């Protein structure tokens, strides 16, 4: 038996559809080494994006497959998303920011029609102060989202699009097909 034939067909199909949507031009997407202890079969993608205001986002999407399933999954496949981005101090102090962060994932799944069950996760907002020799910048604020859900079937292309949409919203990118117009005054100065 070859290594390829040992891979369950359901996992192979899921991985292929997860990789099928092309990435947005603003998002750098790559395959990374997946975690090994979470399930017998795993696949992982990493993503980075920078929005028009310089908002940097890093994210990962991990596909887990356990042929026997796991009770909390409600299925044999599970997707796990992780996203981290810096936020401004005004947003970090807003008590509604965890709900905002969670909406990035929930709305992306809904708008991409990524059918799923058992969606759950956390949003954590942290603030760090630096002192002494590493005092620049003095304060940083970060939002971290962790979510997981069970896809309704093995076609994960809608889930891959939702992952990219979540990143785009977090980075402040416009919706796909919409261009951001530059400041006309700034544009005129460049051409003078």
PDB file of C-alpha atoms in Angstrom:
ATOM      1  CA  UNK A   1       0.000   0.000   0.000  1.00  0.00           C
ATOM      2  CA  UNK A   2       1.442   3.371  -0.995  1.00  0.00           C
ATOM      3  CA  UNK A   3       1.358   6.358   1.333  1.00  0.00           C
ATOM      4  CA  UNK A   4      -1.118   8.149  -0.967  1.00  0.00           C
ATOM      5  CA  UNK A   5      -3.553   5.222  -0.979  1.00  0.00           C
ATOM      6  CA  UNK A   6      -3.446   5.149   2.843  1.00  0.00           C
ATOM      7  CA  UNK A   7      -4.953   8.640   2.997  1.00  0.00           C
ATOM      8  CA  UNK A   8      -8.734   8.430   3.429  1.00  0.00           C
ATOM      9  CA  UNK A   9     -10.638   9.566   0.334  1.00  0.00           C
ATOM     10  CA  UNK A  10     -12.858  11.897   2.374  1.00  0.00           C
ATOM     11  CA  UNK A  11      -9.758  13.704   3.653  1.00  0.00           C
ATOM     12  CA  UNK A  12      -8.140  13.857   0.195  1.00  0.00           C
ATOM     13  CA  UNK A  13     -11.303  15.346  -1.310  1.00  0.00           C
ATOM     14  CA  UNK A  14     -11.631  17.854   1.524  1.00  0.00           C
ATOM     15  CA  UNK A  15      -8.013  19.023   1.158  1.00  0.00           C
ATOM     16  CA  UNK A  16      -8.371  19.473  -2.615  1.00  0.00           C
ATOM     17  CA  UNK A  17     -11.483  21.613  -2.282  1.00  0.00           C
ATOM     18  CA  UNK A  18      -9.938  23.597   0.588  1.00  0.00           C
ATOM     19  CA  UNK A  19      -7.049  24.536  -1.719  1.00  0.00           C
ATOM     20  CA  UNK A  20      -9.252  25.198  -4.776  1.00  0.00           C
ATOM     21  CA  UNK A  21     -10.286  28.879  -4.409  1.00  0.00           C
ATOM     22  CA  UNK A  22      -7.495  31.196  -5.578  1.00  0.00           C
ATOM     23  CA  UNK A  23      -6.295  33.591  -2.875  1.00  0.00           C
ATOM     24  CA  UNK A  24      -7.141  37.269  -3.043  1.00  0.00           C
ATOM     25  CA  UNK A  25      -4.191  39.239  -4.384  1.00  0.00           C
ATOM     26  CA  UNK A  26      -3.883  41.017  -1.015  1.00  0.00           C
ATOM     27  CA  UNK A  27      -3.605  37.738   0.910  1.00  0.00           C
ATOM     28  CA  UNK A  28      -0.456  35.645   0.940  1.00  0.00           C
ATOM     29  CA  UNK A  29      -1.515  32.010   1.421  1.00  0.00           C
ATOM     30  CA  UNK A  30       0.775  29.035   1.975  1.00  0.00           C
ATOM     31  CA  UNK A  31       0.676  25.460   3.211  1.00  0.00           C
ATOM     32  CA  UNK A  32       2.343  24.915   6.564  1.00  0.00           C
ATOM     33  CA  UNK A  33       3.153  21.947   8.740  1.00  0.00           C
ATOM     34  CA  UNK A  34      -0.100  20.973  10.467  1.00  0.00           C
ATOM     35  CA  UNK A  35      -0.416  20.052  14.132  1.00  0.00           C
ATOM     36  CA  UNK A  36      -0.210  16.262  14.518  1.00  0.00           C
ATOM     37  CA  UNK A  37      -1.856  15.540  17.871  1.00  0.00           C
ATOM     38  CA  UNK A  38      -5.328  16.912  17.186  1.00  0.00           C
ATOM     39  CA  UNK A  39      -6.482  14.219  14.740  1.00  0.00           C
ATOM     40  CA  UNK A  40      -5.101  11.285  12.727  1.00  0.00           C
ATOM     41  CA  UNK A  41      -5.170  13.382   9.508  1.00  0.00           C
ATOM     42  CA  UNK A  42      -4.440  17.112   9.368  1.00  0.00           C
ATOM     43  CA  UNK A  43      -3.758  19.824   6.800  1.00  0.00           C
ATOM     44  CA  UNK A  44      -2.957  23.494   7.467  1.00  0.00           C
ATOM     45  CA  UNK A  45      -2.800  26.804   5.640  1.00  0.00           C
ATOM     46  CA  UNK A  46      -1.233  30.064   6.819  1.00  0.00           C
ATOM     47  CA  UNK A  47      -2.228  33.504   5.607  1.00  0.00           C
ATOM     48  CA  UNK A  48      -0.934  37.052   5.921  1.00  0.00           C
ATOM     49  CA  UNK A  49      -2.543  40.268   4.755  1.00  0.00           C
ATOM     50  CA  UNK A  50      -2.050  43.975   5.159  1.00  0.00           C
ATOM     51  CA  UNK A  51      -4.960  46.351   4.736  1.00  0.00           C
ATOM     52  CA  UNK A  52      -5.013  49.818   3.176  1.00  0.00           C
ATOM     53  CA  UNK A  53      -4.491  51.433   6.601  1.00  0.00           C
ATOM     54  CA  UNK A  54      -1.511  49.154   7.322  1.00  0.00           C
ATOM     55  CA  UNK A  55      -3.495  46.728   9.486  1.00  0.00           C
ATOM     56  CA  UNK A  56      -1.522  43.469   9.527  1.00  0.00           C
ATOM     57  CA  UNK A  57      -3.353  40.170   9.939  1.00  0.00           C
ATOM     58  CA  UNK A  58      -1.923  36.684  10.372  1.00  0.00           C
ATOM     59  CA  UNK A  59      -4.167  33.647  10.276  1.00  0.00           C
ATOM     60  CA  UNK A  60      -4.200  29.869  10.048  1.00  0.00           C
ATOM     61  CA  UNK A  61      -6.824  27.387   8.907  1.00  0.00           C
ATOM     62  CA  UNK A  62      -6.434  23.785   9.996  1.00  0.00           C
ATOM     63  CA  UNK A  63      -8.420  20.848   8.651  1.00  0.00           C
ATOM     64  CA  UNK A  64      -8.764  17.895  11.008  1.00  0.00           C
ATOM     65  CA  UNK A  65     -10.036  14.432  10.032  1.00  0.00           C
ATOM     66  CA  UNK A  66     -10.791  11.601  12.424  1.00  0.00           C
ATOM     67  CA  UNK A  67     -12.473   8.651  10.643  1.00  0.00           C
ATOM     68  CA  UNK A  68     -14.088   7.700  13.968  1.00  0.00           C
ATOM     69  CA  UNK A  69     -15.256  11.258  14.610  1.00  0.00           C
ATOM     70  CA  UNK A  70     -15.083  13.005  17.950  1.00  0.00           C
ATOM     71  CA  UNK A  71     -18.138  13.689  20.144  1.00  0.00           C
ATOM     72  CA  UNK A  72     -17.778  17.487  20.156  1.00  0.00           C
ATOM     73  CA  UNK A  73     -17.294  17.637  16.377  1.00  0.00           C
ATOM     74  CA  UNK A  74     -20.633  16.227  15.250  1.00  0.00           C
ATOM     75  CA  UNK A  75     -18.824  14.707  12.236  1.00  0.00           C
ATOM     76  CA  UNK A  76     -15.516  13.350  10.934  1.00  0.00           C
ATOM     77  CA  UNK A  77     -14.075  16.670   9.678  1.00  0.00           C
ATOM     78  CA  UNK A  78     -13.365  19.792  11.702  1.00  0.00           C
ATOM     79  CA  UNK A  79     -12.020  23.192  10.646  1.00  0.00           C
ATOM     80  CA  UNK A  80     -10.087  25.354  13.084  1.00  0.00           C
ATOM     81  CA  UNK A  81      -9.343  29.024  12.348  1.00  0.00           C
ATOM     82  CA  UNK A  82      -6.930  31.291  14.190  1.00  0.00           C
ATOM     83  CA  UNK A  83      -6.565  35.004  13.450  1.00  0.00           C
ATOM     84  CA  UNK A  84      -4.405  37.679  15.072  1.00  0.00           C
ATOM     85  CA  UNK A  85      -4.356  41.400  14.368  1.00  0.00           C
ATOM     86  CA  UNK A  86      -3.295  44.585  16.091  1.00  0.00           C
ATOM     87  CA  UNK A  87      -6.071  46.981  17.068  1.00  0.00           C
ATOM     88  CA  UNK A  88      -6.045  50.622  18.130  1.00  0.00           C
ATOM     89  CA  UNK A  89      -6.377  51.613  21.786  1.00  0.00           C
ATOM     90  CA  UNK A  90      -9.882  52.992  21.189  1.00  0.00           C
ATOM     91  CA  UNK A  91     -11.048  49.658  19.786  1.00  0.00           C
ATOM     92  CA  UNK A  92      -9.186  47.626  22.432  1.00  0.00           C
ATOM     93  CA  UNK A  93     -11.037  49.452  25.213  1.00  0.00           C
ATOM     94  CA  UNK A  94     -14.471  48.982  23.601  1.00  0.00           C
ATOM     95  CA  UNK A  95     -16.417  46.254  25.479  1.00  0.00           C
ATOM     96  CA  UNK A  96     -18.097  45.232  22.210  1.00  0.00           C
ATOM     97  CA  UNK A  97     -14.885  44.361  20.383  1.00  0.00           C
ATOM     98  CA  UNK A  98     -15.034  40.594  21.151  1.00  0.00           C
ATOM     99  CA  UNK A  99     -18.465  40.434  19.482  1.00  0.00           C
ATOM    100  CA  UNK A 100     -17.077  42.406  16.545  1.00  0.00           C
ATOM    101  CA  UNK A 101     -14.161  39.990  16.180  1.00  0.00           C
ATOM    102  CA  UNK A 102     -16.489  36.981  16.368  1.00  0.00           C
ATOM    103  CA  UNK A 103     -18.738  38.506  13.699  1.00  0.00           C
ATOM    104  CA  UNK A 104     -15.809  38.440  11.248  1.00  0.00           C
ATOM    105  CA  UNK A 105     -15.922  34.627  11.298  1.00  0.00           C
ATOM    106  CA  UNK A 106     -19.668  34.076  11.697  1.00  0.00           C
ATOM    107  CA  UNK A 107     -20.613  36.566   8.961  1.00  0.00           C
ATOM    108  CA  UNK A 108     -17.952  35.222   6.577  1.00  0.00           C
ATOM    109  CA  UNK A 109     -19.308  31.677   6.949  1.00  0.00           C
ATOM    110  CA  UNK A 110     -22.853  32.945   6.401  1.00  0.00           C
ATOM    111  CA  UNK A 111     -22.100  35.170   3.407  1.00  0.00           C
ATOM    112  CA  UNK A 112     -20.037  32.464   1.679  1.00  0.00           C
ATOM    113  CA  UNK A 113     -22.775  29.892   2.350  1.00  0.00           C
ATOM    114  CA  UNK A 114     -20.300  27.618   4.118  1.00  0.00           C
ATOM    115  CA  UNK A 115     -22.739  25.114   5.634  1.00  0.00           C
ATOM    116  CA  UNK A 116     -21.627  23.957   9.071  1.00  0.00           C
ATOM    117  CA  UNK A 117     -22.588  22.817  12.565  1.00  0.00           C
ATOM    118  CA  UNK A 118     -21.043  23.059  16.027  1.00  0.00           C
ATOM    119  CA  UNK A 119     -19.475  26.515  15.592  1.00  0.00           C
ATOM    120  CA  UNK A 120     -17.650  27.703  18.701  1.00  0.00           C
ATOM    121  CA  UNK A 121     -14.640  29.707  19.749  1.00  0.00           C
ATOM    122  CA  UNK A 122     -13.120  32.607  21.630  1.00  0.00           C
ATOM    123  CA  UNK A 123     -12.031  36.183  21.013  1.00  0.00           C
ATOM    124  CA  UNK A 124      -9.324  37.603  23.261  1.00  0.00           C
ATOM    125  CA  UNK A 125      -8.219  41.229  23.362  1.00  0.00           C
ATOM    126  CA  UNK A 126      -4.913  41.952  25.105  1.00  0.00           C
ATOM    127  CA  UNK A 127      -2.930  45.073  25.871  1.00  0.00           C
ATOM    128  CA  UNK A 128       0.819  45.068  26.443  1.00  0.00           C
ATOM    129  CA  UNK A 129       2.992  47.828  27.879  1.00  0.00           C
ATOM    130  CA  UNK A 130       6.731  47.871  27.173  1.00  0.00           C
ATOM    131  CA  UNK A 131       9.426  49.303  29.396  1.00  0.00           C
ATOM    132  CA  UNK A 132      13.138  49.963  29.371  1.00  0.00           C
ATOM    133  CA  UNK A 133      15.168  49.063  26.314  1.00  0.00           C
ATOM    134  CA  UNK A 134      12.152  47.717  24.404  1.00  0.00           C
ATOM    135  CA  UNK A 135       9.822  50.647  25.118  1.00  0.00           C
ATOM    136  CA  UNK A 136       8.897  51.368  21.466  1.00  0.00           C
ATOM    137  CA  UNK A 137       5.996  51.267  20.908  1.00  0.00           C
ATOM    138  CA  UNK A 138       4.966  51.860  24.484  1.00  0.00           C
ATOM    139  CA  UNK A 139       1.622  50.072  24.178  1.00  0.00           C
ATOM    140  CA  UNK A 140       0.253  47.460  21.816  1.00  0.00           C
ATOM    141  CA  UNK A 141      -3.252  46.029  21.606  1.00  0.00           C
ATOM    142  CA  UNK A 142      -4.038  42.748  19.919  1.00  0.00           C
ATOM    143  CA  UNK A 143      -7.174  40.806  18.998  1.00  0.00           C
ATOM    144  CA  UNK A 144      -6.962  37.041  18.729  1.00  0.00           C
ATOM    145  CA  UNK A 145      -9.814  34.941  17.355  1.00  0.00           C
ATOM    146  CA  UNK A 146      -9.984  31.153  17.621  1.00  0.00           C
ATOM    147  CA  UNK A 147     -12.934  29.346  16.125  1.00  0.00           C
ATOM    148  CA  UNK A 148     -13.818  25.843  15.013  1.00  0.00           C
ATOM    149  CA  UNK A 149     -16.742  24.287  13.195  1.00  0.00           C
ATOM    150  CA  UNK A 150     -17.816  21.101  11.439  1.00  0.00           C
ATOM    151  CA  UNK A 151     -18.406  21.428   7.690  1.00  0.00           C
ATOM    152  CA  UNK A 152     -21.617  19.820   6.414  1.00  0.00           C
ATOM    153  CA  UNK A 153     -19.821  17.971   3.596  1.00  0.00           C
ATOM    154  CA  UNK A 154     -16.372  17.431   2.079  1.00  0.00           C
ATOM    155  CA  UNK A 155     -16.575  20.346  -0.384  1.00  0.00           C
ATOM    156  CA  UNK A 156     -14.678  22.968   1.607  1.00  0.00           C
ATOM    157  CA  UNK A 157     -14.328  25.615  -1.113  1.00  0.00           C
ATOM    158  CA  UNK A 158     -16.951  27.869   0.531  1.00  0.00           C
ATOM    159  CA  UNK A 159     -15.111  27.492   3.853  1.00  0.00           C
ATOM    160  CA  UNK A 160     -11.823  28.509   2.185  1.00  0.00           C
ATOM    161  CA  UNK A 161     -13.535  31.595   0.725  1.00  0.00           C
ATOM    162  CA  UNK A 162     -15.007  32.399   4.157  1.00  0.00           C
ATOM    163  CA  UNK A 163     -11.517  32.145   5.695  1.00  0.00           C
ATOM    164  CA  UNK A 164     -10.209  34.667   3.164  1.00  0.00           C
ATOM    165  CA  UNK A 165     -13.218  36.938   3.687  1.00  0.00           C
ATOM    166  CA  UNK A 166     -12.651  36.897   7.475  1.00  0.00           C
ATOM    167  CA  UNK A 167      -9.031  37.938   6.907  1.00  0.00           C
ATOM    168  CA  UNK A 168     -10.088  40.672   4.488  1.00  0.00           C
ATOM    169  CA  UNK A 169     -12.579  42.179   6.930  1.00  0.00           C
ATOM    170  CA  UNK A 170     -10.062  42.044   9.798  1.00  0.00           C
ATOM    171  CA  UNK A 171      -7.445  43.778   7.611  1.00  0.00           C
ATOM    172  CA  UNK A 172      -9.908  46.418   6.395  1.00  0.00           C
ATOM    173  CA  UNK A 173      -9.779  45.235   2.785  1.00  0.00           C
ATOM    174  CA  UNK A 174     -12.710  46.165   0.547  1.00  0.00           C
ATOM    175  CA  UNK A 175     -15.064  43.387  -0.583  1.00  0.00           C
ATOM    176  CA  UNK A 176     -13.864  41.359  -3.575  1.00  0.00           C
ATOM    177  CA  UNK A 177     -14.443  43.335  -6.776  1.00  0.00           C
ATOM    178  CA  UNK A 178     -14.468  46.727  -5.043  1.00  0.00           C
ATOM    179  CA  UNK A 179     -11.489  49.062  -5.451  1.00  0.00           C
ATOM    180  CA  UNK A 180     -10.378  51.586  -2.871  1.00  0.00           C
ATOM    181  CA  UNK A 181      -9.994  55.017  -4.377  1.00  0.00           C
ATOM    182  CA  UNK A 182      -6.967  56.977  -3.256  1.00  0.00           C
ATOM    183  CA  UNK A 183      -7.120  60.450  -1.817  1.00  0.00           C
ATOM    184  CA  UNK A 184      -7.396  62.705  -4.885  1.00  0.00           C
ATOM    185  CA  UNK A 185      -5.258  65.429  -3.316  1.00  0.00           C
ATOM    186  CA  UNK A 186      -2.492  62.936  -2.606  1.00  0.00           C
ATOM    187  CA  UNK A 187      -2.817  61.465  -6.098  1.00  0.00           C
ATOM    188  CA  UNK A 188      -2.532  64.916  -7.713  1.00  0.00           C
ATOM    189  CA  UNK A 189       0.598  65.713  -5.710  1.00  0.00           C
ATOM    190  CA  UNK A 190       2.263  62.522  -6.924  1.00  0.00           C
ATOM    191  CA  UNK A 191       1.697  63.491 -10.549  1.00  0.00           C
ATOM    192  CA  UNK A 192       2.862  67.120 -10.216  1.00  0.00           C
TER     193      UNK A 192
END
